[in-house]
Short mmCIF file of C-alpha atoms in Angstrom, two decimals:
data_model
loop_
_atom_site.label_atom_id
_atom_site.label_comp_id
_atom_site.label_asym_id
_atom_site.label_seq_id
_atom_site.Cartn_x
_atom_site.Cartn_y
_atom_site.Cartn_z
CA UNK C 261 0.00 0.00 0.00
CA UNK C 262 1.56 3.24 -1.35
CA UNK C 263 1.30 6.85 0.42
CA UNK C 264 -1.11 8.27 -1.98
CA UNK C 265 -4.23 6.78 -2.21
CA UNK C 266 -6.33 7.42 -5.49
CA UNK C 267 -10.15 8.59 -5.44
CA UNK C 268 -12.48 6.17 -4.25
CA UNK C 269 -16.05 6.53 -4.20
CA UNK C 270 -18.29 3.74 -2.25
CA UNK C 271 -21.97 3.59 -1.70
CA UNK C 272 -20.94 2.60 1.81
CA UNK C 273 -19.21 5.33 3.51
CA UNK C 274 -17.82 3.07 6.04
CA UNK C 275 -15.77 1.05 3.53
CA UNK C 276 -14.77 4.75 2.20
CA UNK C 277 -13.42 5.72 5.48
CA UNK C 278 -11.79 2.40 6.01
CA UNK C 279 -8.98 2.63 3.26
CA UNK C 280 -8.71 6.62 3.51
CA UNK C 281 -8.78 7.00 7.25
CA UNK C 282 -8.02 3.63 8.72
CA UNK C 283 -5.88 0.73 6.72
CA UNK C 284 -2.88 2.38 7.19
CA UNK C 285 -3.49 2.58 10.80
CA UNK C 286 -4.38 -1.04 10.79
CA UNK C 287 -1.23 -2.14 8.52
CA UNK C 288 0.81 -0.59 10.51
CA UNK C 289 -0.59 -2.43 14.01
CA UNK C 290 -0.65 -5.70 12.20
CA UNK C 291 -4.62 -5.61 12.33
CA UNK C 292 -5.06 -6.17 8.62
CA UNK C 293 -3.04 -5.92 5.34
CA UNK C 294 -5.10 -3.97 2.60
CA UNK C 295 -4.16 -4.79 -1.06
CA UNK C 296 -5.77 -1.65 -3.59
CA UNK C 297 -6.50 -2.32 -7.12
CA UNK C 298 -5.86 0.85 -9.25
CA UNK C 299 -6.67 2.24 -12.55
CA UNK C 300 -4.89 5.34 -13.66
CA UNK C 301 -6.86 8.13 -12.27
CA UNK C 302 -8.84 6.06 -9.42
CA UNK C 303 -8.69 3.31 -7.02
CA UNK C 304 -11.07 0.65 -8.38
CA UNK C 305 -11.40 -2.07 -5.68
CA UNK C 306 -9.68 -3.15 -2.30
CA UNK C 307 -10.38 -5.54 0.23
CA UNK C 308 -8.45 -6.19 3.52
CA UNK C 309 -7.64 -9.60 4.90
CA UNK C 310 -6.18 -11.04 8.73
CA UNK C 311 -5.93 -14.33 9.96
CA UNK C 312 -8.93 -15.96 11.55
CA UNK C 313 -10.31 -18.97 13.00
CA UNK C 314 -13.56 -20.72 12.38
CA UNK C 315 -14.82 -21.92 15.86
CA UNK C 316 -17.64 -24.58 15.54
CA UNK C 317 -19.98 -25.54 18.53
CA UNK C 318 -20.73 -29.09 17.71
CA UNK C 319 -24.67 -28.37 19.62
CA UNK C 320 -25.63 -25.52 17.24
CA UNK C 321 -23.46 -26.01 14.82
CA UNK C 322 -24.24 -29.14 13.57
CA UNK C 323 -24.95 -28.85 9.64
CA UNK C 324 -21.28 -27.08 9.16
CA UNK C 325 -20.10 -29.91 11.58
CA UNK C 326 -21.57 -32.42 8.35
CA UNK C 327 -20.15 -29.84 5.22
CA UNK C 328 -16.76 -29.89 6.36
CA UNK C 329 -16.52 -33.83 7.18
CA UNK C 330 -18.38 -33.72 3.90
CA UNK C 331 -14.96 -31.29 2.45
CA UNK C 332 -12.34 -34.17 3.51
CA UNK C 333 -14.27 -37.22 3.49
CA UNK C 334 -11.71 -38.58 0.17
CA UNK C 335 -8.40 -37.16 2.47
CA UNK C 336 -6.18 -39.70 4.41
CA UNK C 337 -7.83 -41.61 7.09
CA UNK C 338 -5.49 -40.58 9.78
CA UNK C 339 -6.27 -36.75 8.80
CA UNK C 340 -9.96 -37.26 8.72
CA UNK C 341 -9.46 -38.62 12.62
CA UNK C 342 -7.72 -35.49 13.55
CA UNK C 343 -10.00 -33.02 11.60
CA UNK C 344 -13.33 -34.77 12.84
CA UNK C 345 -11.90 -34.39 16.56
CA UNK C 346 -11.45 -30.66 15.86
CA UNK C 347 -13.39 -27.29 16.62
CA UNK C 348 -11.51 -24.65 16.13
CA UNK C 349 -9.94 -24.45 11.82
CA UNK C 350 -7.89 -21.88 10.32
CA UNK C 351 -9.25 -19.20 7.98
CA UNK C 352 -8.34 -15.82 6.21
CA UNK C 353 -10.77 -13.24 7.03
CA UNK C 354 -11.66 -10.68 4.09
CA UNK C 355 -12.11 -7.74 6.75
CA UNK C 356 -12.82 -5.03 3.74
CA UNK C 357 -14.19 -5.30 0.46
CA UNK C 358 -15.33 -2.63 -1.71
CA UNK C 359 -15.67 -1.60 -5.69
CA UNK C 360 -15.59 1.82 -6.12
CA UNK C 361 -19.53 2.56 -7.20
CA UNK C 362 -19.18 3.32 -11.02
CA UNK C 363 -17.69 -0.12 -11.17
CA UNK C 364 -20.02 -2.23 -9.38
CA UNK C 365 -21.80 -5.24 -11.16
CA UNK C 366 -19.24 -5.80 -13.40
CA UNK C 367 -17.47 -8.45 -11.75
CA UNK C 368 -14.49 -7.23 -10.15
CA UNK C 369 -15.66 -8.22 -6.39
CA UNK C 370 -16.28 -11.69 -7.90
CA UNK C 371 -12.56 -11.51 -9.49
CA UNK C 372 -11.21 -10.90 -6.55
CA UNK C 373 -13.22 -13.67 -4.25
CA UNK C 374 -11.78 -16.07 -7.39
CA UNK C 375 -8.26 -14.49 -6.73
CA UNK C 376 -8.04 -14.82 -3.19
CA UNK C 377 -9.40 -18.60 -3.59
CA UNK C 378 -6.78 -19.90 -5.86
CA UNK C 379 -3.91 -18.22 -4.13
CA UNK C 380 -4.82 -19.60 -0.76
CA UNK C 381 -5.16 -23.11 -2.80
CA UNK C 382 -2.42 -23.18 -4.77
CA UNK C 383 0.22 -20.77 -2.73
CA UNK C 384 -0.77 -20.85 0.63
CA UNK C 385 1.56 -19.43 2.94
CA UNK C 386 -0.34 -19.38 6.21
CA UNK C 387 -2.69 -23.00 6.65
CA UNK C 388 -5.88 -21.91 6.63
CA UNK C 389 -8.87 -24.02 5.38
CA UNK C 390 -11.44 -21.63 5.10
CA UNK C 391 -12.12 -18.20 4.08
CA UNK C 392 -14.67 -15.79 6.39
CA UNK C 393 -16.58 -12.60 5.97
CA UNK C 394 -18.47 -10.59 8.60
CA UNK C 395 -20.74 -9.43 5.76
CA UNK C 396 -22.97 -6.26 5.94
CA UNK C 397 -26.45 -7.82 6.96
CA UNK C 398 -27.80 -6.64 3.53
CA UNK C 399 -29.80 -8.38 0.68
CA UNK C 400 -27.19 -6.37 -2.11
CA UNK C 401 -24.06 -8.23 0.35
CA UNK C 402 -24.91 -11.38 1.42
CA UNK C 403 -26.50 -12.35 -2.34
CA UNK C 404 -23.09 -11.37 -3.59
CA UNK C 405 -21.44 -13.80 -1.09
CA UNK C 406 -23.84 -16.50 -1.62
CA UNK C 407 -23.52 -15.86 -5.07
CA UNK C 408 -19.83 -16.50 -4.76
CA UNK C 409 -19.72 -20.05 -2.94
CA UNK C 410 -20.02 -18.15 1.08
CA UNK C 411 -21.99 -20.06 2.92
CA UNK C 412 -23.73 -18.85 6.73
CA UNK C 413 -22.32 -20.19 9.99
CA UNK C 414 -24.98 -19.55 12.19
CA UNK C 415 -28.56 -18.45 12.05
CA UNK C 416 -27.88 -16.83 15.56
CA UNK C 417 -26.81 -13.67 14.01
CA UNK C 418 -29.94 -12.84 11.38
CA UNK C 419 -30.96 -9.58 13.12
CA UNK C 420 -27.26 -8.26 13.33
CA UNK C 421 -25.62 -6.03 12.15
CA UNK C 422 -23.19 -8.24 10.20
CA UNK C 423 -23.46 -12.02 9.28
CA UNK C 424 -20.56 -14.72 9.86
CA UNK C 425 -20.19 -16.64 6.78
CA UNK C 426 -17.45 -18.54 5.31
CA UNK C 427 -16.40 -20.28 2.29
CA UNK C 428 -14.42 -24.24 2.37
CA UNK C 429 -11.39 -23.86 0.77
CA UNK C 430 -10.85 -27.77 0.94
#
């Protein structure tokens, strides 16, 4: 992330704020690392990503329990012991996303859920088994996830603010 940030218009003035007033801030605390996708004259997308862990109760959370046995049931036999005993997996967490608003609907959110994807696939550098999303408890948001493989963790959060969803990566 360079010193001079290009002009960035969002329909969400949060995400605005974020990479103006904040992911500098947060770079620099180790919070998250914000990658900016620029044309010449204005920034056209960024998102933000930390580590993360996806923390299952096995009482509520019973159908994600299922999906990810589901995920590794053709996986060594010794691994599927381990993973099945487990609660707590490893995950990326996109903490910011945003296209700048001329540019919406014209796929470069959906580029960049297919770029993070494959590089956590094919060059990951930190473990991590899942990607997650605290998405903006909107029908425009959590479509666009849905739309894009994210799936919901719990239904405990419906009336929030933000959803918990995630996306296998195995």
């Amino acid at each position: 992330m360079g010193d001079t940030i290009k002009p960035f218009k969002c329909n969400n003035q949060d995400l605005a704020d974020f990479l103006i007033n904040d992911a500098k801030i947060y770079l620099k605390y180790l919070r998250y690392t914000t990658f900016i996708i620029e044309s010449r004259d204005i920034t056209v997308a960024y998102y933000s990503l930390a580590n993360d862990v996806l923390k299952l109760d096995p009482k509520v959370d019973i159908d994600l329990d299922d999906k990810i046995k589901l995920g590794i049931e053709d996986k060594d036999y010794s691994f599927q012991e381990y993973m099945f005993s487990q609660n707590i997996f490893p995950a990326v967490k996109i903490g910011r996303l945003a296209v700048h608003e001329d540019l919406r609907n014209k796929g470069y959110g959906t580029d960049i859920i297919k770029l993070l994807v494959a590089s956590f696939k094919n060059n990951n550098k930190t473990g991590c088994q899942f990607i997650t999303i605290d998405a903006i408890n909107s029908n425009e948001t959590l479509k666009f996830y849905e739309k894009n493989g994210f799936e919901y963790v719990t239904v405990c959060d419906v009336n929030q603010e933000s959803r918990q969803m995630y996306k296998i990566l195995i």
